[in-house]
Amino acid sequence: MEDAIVFARGADYALCLGSSLQVMPAAAIPQIVLDNGGKVAIINQGTTDYDDEPGVVKVDAPLALAMPIVLEAALAVRAVRTGLSVGKGGQ
């Protein structure tokens, strides 16, 4: 957990997937990122204590439905950064 806190302090963003963010100490990670100028994206079905915080984007959806979209976005970002092309399914 100590390593996670160190990484959170230096993170530009955090992606929280499928968590209500209720269990401490891990539930504090988004706040650490926000306190250090980062942004947070939450994909979770149901509310969290961070949903209305500045710097947070919340997608209220079942994780199983959202993950293909998250994967495609991550692959697209990687492609832009590395100059690779991305087709359907990351191919």
PDB file of C-alpha atoms in Angstrom:
ATOM      1  CA  MET A   1       0.000   0.000   0.000  1.00  0.00           C
ATOM      2  CA  GLU A   2       2.888   2.362   0.713  1.00  0.00           C
ATOM      3  CA  ASP A   3       4.065   2.005  -2.895  1.00  0.00           C
ATOM      4  CA  ALA A   4       0.561   2.786  -4.159  1.00  0.00           C
ATOM      5  CA  ILE A   5       0.505   5.991  -2.129  1.00  0.00           C
ATOM      6  CA  VAL A   6       3.881   7.052  -3.523  1.00  0.00           C
ATOM      7  CA  PHE A   7       2.693   6.397  -7.093  1.00  0.00           C
ATOM      8  CA  ALA A   8      -0.621   8.188  -6.428  1.00  0.00           C
ATOM      9  CA  ARG A   9       1.210  11.307  -5.257  1.00  0.00           C
ATOM     10  CA  GLY A  10       2.988  11.520  -8.600  1.00  0.00           C
ATOM     11  CA  ALA A  11       0.122  10.414 -10.834  1.00  0.00           C
ATOM     12  CA  ASP A  12      -1.336  12.645 -13.523  1.00  0.00           C
ATOM     13  CA  TYR A  13      -4.489  10.547 -13.441  1.00  0.00           C
ATOM     14  CA  ALA A  14      -6.037   7.485 -11.812  1.00  0.00           C
ATOM     15  CA  LEU A  15      -8.482   5.063 -13.377  1.00  0.00           C
ATOM     16  CA  CYS A  16     -10.731   3.394 -10.787  1.00  0.00           C
ATOM     17  CA  LEU A  17     -12.552   0.379 -12.195  1.00  0.00           C
ATOM     18  CA  GLY A  18     -15.453  -1.475 -10.626  1.00  0.00           C
ATOM     19  CA  SER A  19     -15.052  -0.164  -7.104  1.00  0.00           C
ATOM     20  CA  SER A  20     -17.358   1.724  -4.779  1.00  0.00           C
ATOM     21  CA  LEU A  21     -14.165   3.131  -3.185  1.00  0.00           C
ATOM     22  CA  GLN A  22     -15.400   2.360   0.315  1.00  0.00           C
ATOM     23  CA  VAL A  23     -12.618   0.116   1.657  1.00  0.00           C
ATOM     24  CA  MET A  24      -9.695   1.914   3.276  1.00  0.00           C
ATOM     25  CA  PRO A  25      -6.841   2.462   2.787  1.00  0.00           C
ATOM     26  CA  ALA A  26      -7.235   1.909  -0.983  1.00  0.00           C
ATOM     27  CA  ALA A  27     -10.305   4.178  -1.064  1.00  0.00           C
ATOM     28  CA  ALA A  28      -8.006   7.123  -0.273  1.00  0.00           C
ATOM     29  CA  ILE A  29      -5.993   6.742  -3.500  1.00  0.00           C
ATOM     30  CA  PRO A  30      -8.291   8.963  -5.642  1.00  0.00           C
ATOM     31  CA  GLN A  31      -8.108  11.754  -3.059  1.00  0.00           C
ATOM     32  CA  ILE A  32      -4.308  11.553  -2.994  1.00  0.00           C
ATOM     33  CA  VAL A  33      -4.238  11.887  -6.794  1.00  0.00           C
ATOM     34  CA  LEU A  34      -6.642  14.852  -6.665  1.00  0.00           C
ATOM     35  CA  ASP A  35      -4.752  16.551  -3.838  1.00  0.00           C
ATOM     36  CA  ASN A  36      -1.595  16.437  -5.954  1.00  0.00           C
ATOM     37  CA  GLY A  37      -3.194  17.986  -9.045  1.00  0.00           C
ATOM     38  CA  GLY A  38      -4.163  14.799 -10.869  1.00  0.00           C
ATOM     39  CA  LYS A  39      -7.470  13.764 -12.379  1.00  0.00           C
ATOM     40  CA  VAL A  40      -9.575  10.683 -11.639  1.00  0.00           C
ATOM     41  CA  ALA A  41     -11.854   8.610 -13.864  1.00  0.00           C
ATOM     42  CA  ILE A  42     -14.245   6.200 -12.165  1.00  0.00           C
ATOM     43  CA  ILE A  43     -16.134   3.442 -13.957  1.00  0.00           C
ATOM     44  CA  ASN A  44     -18.514   1.808 -11.541  1.00  0.00           C
ATOM     45  CA  GLN A  45     -22.171   0.932 -11.356  1.00  0.00           C
ATOM     46  CA  GLY A  46     -23.492   2.897  -8.417  1.00  0.00           C
ATOM     47  CA  THR A  47     -22.319   5.916  -6.499  1.00  0.00           C
ATOM     48  CA  THR A  48     -18.992   6.681  -4.867  1.00  0.00           C
ATOM     49  CA  ASP A  49     -17.989   9.478  -2.523  1.00  0.00           C
ATOM     50  CA  TYR A  50     -15.930  11.006  -5.359  1.00  0.00           C
ATOM     51  CA  ASP A  51     -18.638  11.248  -8.052  1.00  0.00           C
ATOM     52  CA  ASP A  52     -19.215  15.000  -7.726  1.00  0.00           C
ATOM     53  CA  GLU A  53     -15.667  16.059  -6.889  1.00  0.00           C
ATOM     54  CA  PRO A  54     -13.872  18.523  -9.186  1.00  0.00           C
ATOM     55  CA  GLY A  55     -11.323  16.691 -11.303  1.00  0.00           C
ATOM     56  CA  VAL A  56     -13.371  13.482 -11.407  1.00  0.00           C
ATOM     57  CA  VAL A  57     -15.138  11.964 -14.408  1.00  0.00           C
ATOM     58  CA  LYS A  58     -17.678   9.282 -13.483  1.00  0.00           C
ATOM     59  CA  VAL A  59     -19.150   6.681 -15.809  1.00  0.00           C
ATOM     60  CA  ASP A  60     -22.034   4.861 -14.125  1.00  0.00           C
ATOM     61  CA  ALA A  61     -22.014   1.553 -15.969  1.00  0.00           C
ATOM     62  CA  PRO A  62     -21.352  -2.121 -15.381  1.00  0.00           C
ATOM     63  CA  LEU A  63     -17.632  -2.715 -15.771  1.00  0.00           C
ATOM     64  CA  ALA A  64     -18.210  -5.611 -18.179  1.00  0.00           C
ATOM     65  CA  LEU A  65     -19.898  -3.206 -20.613  1.00  0.00           C
ATOM     66  CA  ALA A  66     -17.361  -0.412 -20.176  1.00  0.00           C
ATOM     67  CA  MET A  67     -14.121  -2.400 -20.401  1.00  0.00           C
ATOM     68  CA  PRO A  68     -14.117  -2.890 -24.194  1.00  0.00           C
ATOM     69  CA  ILE A  69     -14.377   0.896 -24.568  1.00  0.00           C
ATOM     70  CA  VAL A  70     -11.603   1.460 -22.021  1.00  0.00           C
ATOM     71  CA  LEU A  71      -9.391  -1.067 -23.817  1.00  0.00           C
ATOM     72  CA  GLU A  72      -9.914   0.576 -27.212  1.00  0.00           C
ATOM     73  CA  ALA A  73      -9.128   3.999 -25.744  1.00  0.00           C
ATOM     74  CA  ALA A  74      -5.976   2.715 -24.047  1.00  0.00           C
ATOM     75  CA  LEU A  75      -4.799   1.061 -27.253  1.00  0.00           C
ATOM     76  CA  ALA A  76      -5.467   4.251 -29.215  1.00  0.00           C
ATOM     77  CA  VAL A  77      -3.420   6.303 -26.749  1.00  0.00           C
ATOM     78  CA  ARG A  78      -0.595   3.777 -26.954  1.00  0.00           C
ATOM     79  CA  ALA A  79      -0.735   3.882 -30.744  1.00  0.00           C
ATOM     80  CA  VAL A  80      -0.460   7.662 -30.785  1.00  0.00           C
ATOM     81  CA  ARG A  81       2.471   7.594 -28.385  1.00  0.00           C
ATOM     82  CA  THR A  82       4.348   4.835 -30.199  1.00  0.00           C
ATOM     83  CA  GLY A  83       3.285   5.495 -33.784  1.00  0.00           C
ATOM     84  CA  LEU A  84       1.568   2.092 -34.102  1.00  0.00           C
ATOM     85  CA  SER A  85      -1.701   1.636 -35.938  1.00  0.00           C
ATOM     86  CA  VAL A  86      -4.709   0.237 -34.093  1.00  0.00           C
ATOM     87  CA  GLY A  87      -7.448  -1.784 -35.756  1.00  0.00           C
ATOM     88  CA  LYS A  88     -10.562  -3.354 -34.331  1.00  0.00           C
ATOM     89  CA  GLY A  89      -9.713  -5.326 -31.211  1.00  0.00           C
ATOM     90  CA  GLY A  90      -6.306  -3.644 -30.899  1.00  0.00           C
ATOM     91  CA  GLN A  91      -4.824  -5.512 -33.861  1.00  0.00           C
TER      92      GLN A  91
END
